[in-house]
Short mmCIF file of C-alpha atoms in Angstrom, two decimals:
data_model
loop_
_atom_site.label_atom_id
_atom_site.label_comp_id
_atom_site.label_asym_id
_atom_site.label_seq_id
_atom_site.Cartn_x
_atom_site.Cartn_y
_atom_site.Cartn_z
CA MET A 683 16.05 68.44 -37.11
CA LYS A 684 18.37 71.14 -35.81
CA VAL A 685 19.96 70.36 -32.45
CA GLY A 686 22.06 72.15 -29.88
CA ILE A 687 24.16 70.36 -27.25
CA VAL A 688 25.23 71.55 -23.83
CA GLY A 689 27.84 69.23 -22.37
CA LEU A 690 29.41 67.53 -25.39
CA GLY A 691 31.05 64.62 -23.59
CA PHE A 692 31.65 61.05 -24.71
CA ARG A 693 28.01 60.02 -24.37
CA LEU A 694 26.47 62.81 -26.43
CA GLY A 695 29.28 62.62 -28.97
CA TYR A 696 28.30 58.99 -29.46
CA LEU A 697 24.55 59.73 -29.48
CA ALA A 698 25.03 62.50 -32.06
CA HIS A 699 26.53 59.86 -34.35
CA VAL A 700 23.69 57.39 -33.65
CA PHE A 701 20.99 60.02 -34.26
CA SER A 702 22.66 61.16 -37.50
CA VAL A 703 22.80 57.58 -38.85
CA VAL A 704 19.21 56.78 -37.85
CA ARG A 705 17.86 60.10 -39.17
CA PRO A 706 20.16 61.65 -41.81
CA ASP A 707 18.55 65.10 -41.48
CA PHE A 708 19.61 65.24 -37.81
CA GLU A 709 22.02 68.19 -37.60
CA VAL A 710 24.03 69.49 -34.65
CA VAL A 711 24.18 73.23 -35.27
CA GLY A 712 25.93 74.28 -32.05
CA TYR A 713 27.32 73.22 -28.72
CA VAL A 714 28.39 74.62 -25.37
CA ASP A 715 31.26 72.95 -23.52
CA PRO A 716 34.60 74.37 -22.31
CA ASP A 717 36.35 70.99 -22.76
CA SER A 718 34.46 68.77 -25.21
CA ALA A 719 35.49 65.14 -24.78
CA GLY A 720 33.06 64.05 -27.51
CA LEU A 721 34.48 66.16 -30.34
CA ALA A 722 37.11 63.64 -31.46
CA TYR A 723 34.55 60.83 -31.62
CA MET A 724 32.25 62.94 -33.79
CA ALA A 725 35.10 64.03 -36.07
CA GLN A 726 36.16 60.42 -36.64
CA ARG A 727 32.64 59.64 -37.85
CA GLY A 728 32.11 62.73 -39.94
CA VAL A 729 29.58 64.39 -37.63
CA SER A 730 29.94 68.14 -37.40
CA PRO A 731 29.42 69.73 -33.95
CA GLY A 732 28.39 73.04 -35.49
CA THR A 733 29.32 76.33 -33.86
CA ARG A 734 30.88 76.52 -30.42
CA TYR A 735 29.07 78.94 -28.12
CA ASP A 736 30.36 80.39 -24.86
CA SER A 737 27.05 80.08 -23.03
CA LEU A 738 23.82 78.13 -23.24
CA GLU A 739 21.80 81.34 -23.26
CA GLY A 740 23.88 82.62 -26.14
CA MET A 741 23.25 79.48 -28.19
CA LEU A 742 19.52 79.44 -27.48
CA GLU A 743 19.16 83.10 -28.36
CA THR A 744 21.19 82.82 -31.58
CA ALA A 745 20.59 79.38 -33.11
CA ARG A 746 17.26 78.08 -34.38
CA LEU A 747 16.86 74.74 -32.62
CA ASP A 748 14.26 71.98 -32.61
CA LEU A 749 15.87 70.15 -29.69
CA LEU A 750 18.33 70.86 -26.89
CA MET A 751 20.39 67.87 -25.73
CA VAL A 752 21.85 68.03 -22.22
CA GLY A 753 24.94 65.91 -21.60
CA SER A 754 26.76 67.97 -18.99
CA PRO A 755 27.93 66.41 -15.69
CA ASN A 756 24.85 65.40 -13.74
CA VAL A 757 25.01 68.16 -11.15
CA PHE A 758 24.56 70.79 -13.89
CA HIS A 759 21.50 69.20 -15.53
CA LEU A 760 18.97 71.11 -13.44
CA GLU A 761 20.31 74.53 -14.39
CA HIS A 762 20.66 73.63 -18.07
CA ILE A 763 17.16 72.12 -18.16
CA ARG A 764 15.74 75.23 -16.46
CA ILE A 765 17.33 77.53 -19.04
CA GLY A 766 16.10 75.34 -21.88
CA LEU A 767 12.54 75.19 -20.55
CA GLU A 768 12.44 78.94 -20.06
CA HIS A 769 13.50 79.37 -23.69
CA GLY A 770 10.63 77.13 -24.84
CA MET A 771 12.85 74.25 -25.90
CA LYS A 772 12.12 70.58 -26.26
CA ILE A 773 14.85 68.97 -24.17
CA PHE A 774 16.54 65.57 -24.15
CA SER A 775 18.62 65.09 -20.99
CA GLU A 776 20.99 62.25 -20.33
CA LYS A 777 20.30 60.24 -17.20
CA PRO A 778 20.30 60.64 -14.26
CA VAL A 779 18.25 63.76 -14.63
CA VAL A 780 19.38 65.31 -11.28
CA VAL A 781 21.68 64.30 -8.41
CA ASP A 782 19.88 64.64 -5.08
CA LEU A 783 16.55 65.09 -3.33
CA GLU A 784 16.78 68.89 -3.29
CA GLN A 785 17.28 69.00 -7.06
CA THR A 786 14.49 66.45 -7.55
CA LEU A 787 11.97 68.65 -5.75
CA ALA A 788 13.26 71.75 -7.56
CA LEU A 789 12.82 70.11 -10.97
CA ALA A 790 9.39 68.76 -10.00
CA ARG A 791 8.31 72.32 -9.14
CA LEU A 792 9.77 73.56 -12.42
CA LEU A 793 8.03 70.88 -14.49
CA SER A 794 4.67 71.77 -12.97
CA ASP A 795 4.84 74.99 -15.01
CA PHE A 796 5.56 73.34 -18.38
CA PRO A 797 4.01 70.65 -20.62
CA SER A 798 4.82 67.20 -19.26
CA ASP A 799 6.49 66.05 -22.48
CA GLN A 800 8.78 69.06 -22.90
CA LEU A 801 11.56 67.17 -21.07
CA MET A 802 12.74 63.72 -22.20
CA VAL A 803 15.28 61.64 -20.30
CA GLY A 804 17.68 59.14 -21.85
CA PHE A 805 16.69 55.96 -20.04
CA VAL A 806 17.89 53.98 -23.01
CA MET A 807 17.18 50.56 -21.48
CA ARG A 808 13.44 51.17 -21.86
CA TYR A 809 14.02 50.89 -25.63
CA ALA A 810 15.94 47.59 -25.50
CA PRO A 811 14.31 44.73 -27.45
CA LEU A 812 14.64 42.45 -24.40
CA TYR A 813 12.80 44.89 -22.15
CA GLN A 814 10.09 45.42 -24.75
CA ALA A 815 9.66 41.63 -24.97
CA LEU A 816 9.46 41.42 -21.16
CA LYS A 817 6.68 44.01 -21.11
CA ARG A 818 4.76 42.03 -23.75
CA VAL A 819 5.08 38.91 -21.61
CA GLN A 820 3.74 40.87 -18.66
CA ALA A 821 0.89 42.35 -20.72
CA ASP A 822 -0.06 38.82 -21.79
CA ASN A 823 -0.41 37.96 -18.07
CA MET A 824 2.20 35.19 -18.17
CA LEU A 825 3.65 36.43 -14.88
CA GLY A 826 0.60 37.58 -12.92
CA PRO A 827 1.04 39.86 -9.90
CA ILE A 828 4.74 40.33 -9.16
CA ALA A 829 5.91 38.86 -5.85
CA SER A 830 9.67 39.41 -5.92
CA ILE A 831 12.60 40.30 -8.16
CA GLU A 832 16.27 39.42 -7.94
CA ALA A 833 18.46 41.55 -10.22
CA ALA A 834 22.04 42.65 -10.72
CA GLU A 835 24.20 44.95 -12.78
CA HIS A 836 27.80 43.76 -12.77
CA ILE A 837 30.35 45.59 -14.89
CA ALA A 838 33.85 44.65 -15.97
CA PRO A 839 37.04 46.06 -14.38
CA PHE A 840 37.75 48.37 -17.32
CA HIS A 841 34.39 50.07 -16.73
CA GLY A 842 34.72 50.14 -12.95
CA ALA A 843 38.18 51.69 -13.26
CA PHE A 844 36.67 54.39 -15.48
CA PHE A 845 34.40 55.40 -12.60
CA MET A 846 37.43 55.71 -10.32
CA ARG A 847 39.20 57.97 -12.85
CA ASP A 848 36.40 60.15 -14.25
CA TRP A 849 34.44 63.07 -12.74
CA ARG A 850 31.83 60.48 -11.83
CA ARG A 851 34.04 59.42 -8.93
CA TYR A 852 32.79 62.43 -6.97
CA THR A 853 29.29 62.09 -5.54
CA GLN A 854 28.81 65.87 -5.64
CA TYR A 855 28.97 65.76 -9.44
CA SER A 856 27.48 62.34 -10.26
CA GLY A 857 25.11 61.63 -7.38
CA GLY A 858 27.00 58.40 -6.59
CA PHE A 859 27.74 55.10 -8.28
CA MET A 860 24.30 53.51 -8.06
CA LEU A 861 22.57 56.64 -9.37
CA GLU A 862 25.00 57.11 -12.25
CA LYS A 863 25.22 53.47 -13.30
CA CYS A 864 22.16 51.57 -12.01
CA CYS A 865 19.26 54.04 -12.30
CA HIS A 866 18.50 52.40 -15.69
CA ASP A 867 17.93 49.04 -14.08
CA LEU A 868 15.95 50.26 -11.10
CA ASP A 869 13.72 52.24 -13.45
CA LEU A 870 12.96 49.04 -15.38
CA TYR A 871 12.00 47.14 -12.25
CA ASN A 872 9.89 50.02 -10.94
CA SER A 873 8.02 49.77 -14.22
CA VAL A 874 7.60 46.00 -13.99
CA VAL A 875 6.32 46.16 -10.40
CA GLY A 876 3.96 49.03 -11.25
CA ALA A 877 4.07 50.59 -7.78
CA ARG A 878 6.19 53.06 -5.89
CA PRO A 879 8.91 51.90 -3.49
CA ALA A 880 7.78 52.11 0.14
CA ARG A 881 11.00 51.39 2.08
CA VAL A 882 14.64 50.57 1.39
CA ALA A 883 17.78 49.21 3.03
CA SER A 884 21.28 49.07 1.56
CA PHE A 885 24.87 48.03 2.22
CA GLY A 886 28.04 48.62 0.25
CA GLY A 887 31.44 50.22 0.06
CA ARG A 888 34.71 50.38 -1.79
CA ARG A 889 36.22 46.91 -1.66
CA SER A 890 37.97 46.31 -5.00
CA PHE A 891 39.57 49.57 -6.11
CA ILE A 892 41.71 50.17 -3.02
CA PRO A 893 45.53 50.37 -2.66
CA GLU A 894 46.05 46.85 -1.29
CA ASN A 895 44.40 45.40 -4.41
CA ARG A 896 46.79 46.94 -6.91
CA PRO A 897 47.65 44.28 -9.54
CA GLU A 898 51.34 44.81 -8.85
CA ASN A 899 50.73 43.33 -5.42
CA TRP A 900 49.76 40.05 -7.15
CA GLY A 901 52.77 40.12 -9.48
CA ALA A 902 50.73 41.44 -12.45
CA ASN A 903 52.37 44.29 -14.37
CA ASP A 904 49.95 44.76 -17.29
CA THR A 905 47.41 47.38 -16.17
CA GLU A 906 46.17 48.40 -19.64
CA VAL A 907 42.67 47.15 -18.89
CA TYR A 908 42.13 49.85 -16.27
CA PHE A 909 42.74 52.61 -18.83
CA ARG A 910 40.85 51.12 -21.77
CA LYS A 911 37.94 53.52 -21.33
CA PRO A 912 39.17 57.16 -21.47
CA SER A 913 38.23 59.61 -18.75
CA GLY A 914 37.06 63.14 -19.41
CA TRP A 915 36.58 66.19 -17.22
CA LEU A 916 38.59 66.06 -13.95
CA GLY A 917 40.20 62.82 -15.10
CA THR A 918 42.98 61.08 -13.18
CA ASP A 919 45.28 58.14 -13.81
CA GLU A 920 44.78 56.81 -10.32
CA VAL A 921 42.57 53.71 -10.06
CA PHE A 922 43.37 51.89 -6.85
CA GLU A 923 44.50 55.03 -5.05
CA SER A 924 41.79 57.26 -6.49
CA ASP A 925 40.36 60.07 -4.38
CA ALA A 926 36.88 58.81 -5.34
CA ASP A 927 34.16 58.98 -2.70
CA ILE A 928 31.83 56.55 -4.52
CA VAL A 929 31.42 52.85 -3.75
CA ASP A 930 32.41 50.05 -6.11
CA SER A 931 29.89 47.48 -4.87
CA GLN A 932 26.47 47.77 -3.27
CA THR A 933 23.31 45.84 -2.51
CA ALA A 934 19.82 47.24 -2.02
CA LEU A 935 16.58 45.79 -0.69
CA ILE A 936 13.36 47.48 -1.77
CA GLU A 937 9.78 46.84 -0.69
CA TYR A 938 7.07 48.34 -2.88
CA GLU A 939 3.73 49.77 -1.83
CA ASN A 940 1.93 46.74 -3.29
CA GLY A 941 4.05 44.30 -1.25
CA ALA A 942 6.45 43.21 -4.01
CA SER A 943 10.16 43.22 -3.20
CA LEU A 944 13.43 43.66 -5.09
CA ALA A 945 16.94 42.51 -4.15
CA PHE A 946 19.48 44.38 -6.30
CA HIS A 947 23.26 43.87 -6.46
CA ALA A 948 25.79 46.10 -8.21
CA ASN A 949 29.53 45.51 -8.55
CA SER A 950 32.07 47.31 -10.76
CA ASN A 951 34.91 44.76 -10.79
CA VAL A 952 33.33 41.60 -12.23
CA ALA A 953 35.47 39.32 -14.40
CA ASP A 954 32.55 38.02 -16.53
CA GLN A 955 30.01 40.81 -16.44
CA PHE A 956 26.26 40.34 -16.54
CA ARG A 957 23.05 42.36 -16.23
CA ARG A 958 20.39 39.90 -15.27
CA PHE A 959 17.02 39.55 -13.59
CA CYS A 960 14.69 36.94 -12.19
CA ILE A 961 11.11 38.19 -11.88
CA VAL A 962 8.78 35.89 -9.96
CA GLY A 963 5.03 36.34 -10.27
CA ALA A 964 2.01 34.38 -9.10
CA ARG A 965 1.52 32.80 -12.56
CA GLY A 966 5.06 32.57 -13.89
CA MET A 967 8.73 33.50 -13.77
CA ALA A 968 10.84 35.51 -16.21
CA GLU A 969 14.61 35.36 -16.11
CA GLY A 970 16.99 37.05 -18.49
CA ASP A 971 20.25 38.85 -19.04
CA PHE A 972 20.81 41.93 -21.20
CA ILE A 973 24.51 41.20 -21.66
CA ARG A 974 24.23 37.45 -22.22
CA GLY A 975 21.21 38.12 -24.41
CA PHE A 976 18.40 35.81 -23.39
CA MET A 977 15.00 35.65 -21.72
CA LYS A 978 13.08 32.58 -20.56
CA VAL A 979 9.57 32.49 -19.14
CA HIS A 980 8.22 29.48 -17.23
CA ASP A 981 4.70 28.70 -16.09
CA ALA A 982 4.44 28.51 -12.29
CA ARG A 983 2.00 25.57 -12.25
CA THR A 984 3.45 23.31 -14.92
CA SER A 985 7.08 24.52 -15.13
CA GLU A 986 6.60 24.62 -18.92
CA CYS A 987 8.95 26.96 -20.77
CA LEU A 988 6.64 29.41 -22.51
CA VAL A 989 9.29 31.73 -23.96
CA ASP A 990 12.92 31.08 -24.86
CA SER A 991 14.29 34.05 -26.79
CA ARG A 992 17.70 35.44 -27.71
CA PHE A 993 18.63 39.10 -28.04
CA PRO A 994 21.68 41.02 -29.32
CA ARG A 995 24.34 42.12 -26.86
CA SER A 996 25.24 44.92 -29.25
CA THR A 997 24.58 46.05 -32.81
CA ALA A 998 26.53 48.05 -35.37
CA LEU A 999 25.28 51.24 -33.68
CA SER A 1000 24.16 50.34 -30.18
CA LEU A 1001 26.18 49.99 -27.00
CA HIS A 1002 22.98 49.01 -25.17
CA TYR A 1003 21.62 45.79 -26.69
CA GLY A 1004 20.00 47.42 -29.72
CA ALA A 1005 18.39 50.19 -27.65
CA ASP A 1006 20.37 53.29 -28.64
CA GLU A 1007 19.20 53.43 -32.25
CA GLN A 1008 15.60 52.72 -31.21
CA MET A 1009 15.74 55.54 -28.69
CA ALA A 1010 17.16 57.86 -31.35
CA ALA A 1011 14.35 57.00 -33.77
CA ASP A 1012 11.62 57.37 -31.14
CA VAL A 1013 12.93 60.63 -29.69
CA TYR A 1014 13.23 62.05 -33.20
CA ASP A 1015 9.65 61.06 -34.03
CA HIS A 1016 8.42 62.40 -30.69
CA VAL A 1017 9.96 65.82 -31.29
CA LEU A 1018 8.61 66.13 -34.83
CA ASP A 1019 5.33 64.17 -34.65
CA GLY A 1020 4.47 63.75 -30.96
CA ARG A 1021 5.04 59.98 -30.90
CA PRO A 1022 4.62 58.65 -27.31
CA LEU A 1023 7.75 57.54 -25.49
CA PRO A 1024 8.08 54.57 -23.11
CA VAL A 1025 9.52 56.64 -20.26
CA SER A 1026 8.89 60.13 -18.88
CA ALA A 1027 10.66 62.77 -16.85
CA ILE A 1028 8.40 61.86 -13.93
CA ASP A 1029 9.56 58.24 -14.13
CA ALA A 1030 13.14 59.52 -14.09
CA LEU A 1031 12.56 61.69 -11.05
CA GLU A 1032 10.85 58.84 -9.21
CA VAL A 1033 13.71 56.40 -9.69
CA GLY A 1034 16.15 59.15 -8.76
CA LEU A 1035 14.33 59.70 -5.48
CA LEU A 1036 14.50 55.95 -4.85
CA VAL A 1037 18.27 55.87 -5.39
CA TYR A 1038 18.88 58.87 -3.10
CA MET A 1039 17.04 57.02 -0.35
CA ILE A 1040 19.05 53.87 -1.06
CA GLU A 1041 22.21 55.94 -0.58
CA GLN A 1042 20.88 57.39 2.64
CA ALA A 1043 20.06 53.89 3.88
CA ARG A 1044 23.61 52.75 3.07
CA ARG A 1045 25.23 55.70 4.82
CA THR A 1046 23.06 55.44 7.93
CA ARG A 1047 22.73 51.63 7.95
CA SER A 1048 19.03 51.94 8.50
CA VAL A 1049 15.72 51.16 6.82
CA ILE A 1050 14.36 54.30 5.18
CA GLU A 1051 10.63 54.87 4.86
CA LEU A 1052 9.69 56.76 1.69
CA ALA A 1053 6.07 57.80 2.33
CA ASP A 1054 6.86 61.34 3.45
CA HIS A 1055 9.25 61.82 0.52
CA TRP A 1056 6.52 60.86 -1.95
CA ILE A 1057 4.19 63.39 -0.33
CA ALA A 1058 6.85 66.09 -0.73
CA PHE A 1059 7.42 65.01 -4.33
CA ASP A 1060 3.73 65.14 -5.21
CA ASN A 1061 3.39 68.52 -3.51
CA ALA A 1062 6.33 69.80 -5.57
CA LEU A 1063 4.59 68.63 -8.74
CA GLY A 1064 1.54 70.54 -7.59
CA ARG A 1065 -0.82 67.71 -8.43
CA ALA A 1066 -1.58 64.08 -7.67
CA THR A 1067 1.04 61.63 -8.88
CA VAL A 1068 1.02 61.34 -12.65
CA ARG A 1069 2.97 58.72 -14.60
CA ASP A 1070 3.46 60.14 -18.07
CA GLY A 1071 4.14 57.81 -20.98
CA VAL A 1072 3.67 54.06 -20.94
CA GLY A 1073 5.67 53.58 -17.72
#
């Protein structure tokens, strides 16, 4: 498979390595990026980036490609996807696919003119063994109709500091902290509930990475942890005095159209990080943690433990609980053989719309009704709501 990359940052540099290990005939033949943060990672692992092109159009018109991978800063995804679609390319875009409601509707209108599977989005958590096991539990009706979910994504200080130092600290480029970091999780729970969100409320702010919390103020002089993860484009060394406009902690309450509810908590300065869930249904309860690597399922009537499973936190290749290499294999097979994928571009746009409304609810301190936004979204698609893939 011959691949071109636009936006060769850390993530796609890493994924290029994963794809090349999983499928040895995976070949990056060219890339477009004025400042490629992922080049060093690829070089260390013997993965060639191919030819550097000055423009995406130039690469698409010169190189013979089977797949275009989009890893540019989020705000540029829409334009790069548009160019790729218009050149007839199969496209894999990193998440989040776009950054705001305007871009969501624009991409929905664009996708209405192309085959639904021409765009793939890197919601890697859908490929995690734990999530796949959760979906099997649900398919076996161990949970029954979902009543409520409590979930969290809590990341360690080294990762939170990265957000304060990288281009992701600016909402105009990233779409905000919850979109950039938590859209994975919210997509999973949308899938588990099986209905669209109907209304949201949210609260949050920047509470940890602020000047008065500098470690020096506590008598701590070793700040290496806050620079452990390198920043890329528009990087800064400021952590606690960053000019970031994103939050570092946030909660969201979501009610779905079928009456189920979700309470979600995100924090980027957690000493012992976790990524857990408790899903309560009429017939049973599933609780688990992607980082701590377990899932338990209990029967609601008898309290019997029906499932007690362990899962890897990481593998030799995967940063996401064994999911990265599975995504690489499935995307590869989809491009060459049409293998179905567990998540679609429509799923990605739907969770994006949810997160934009969560942000609006946080900013306005109000409950946001989503019904009119779903009407606008469906109108942009030019058809009734369609959930491609397994979803």
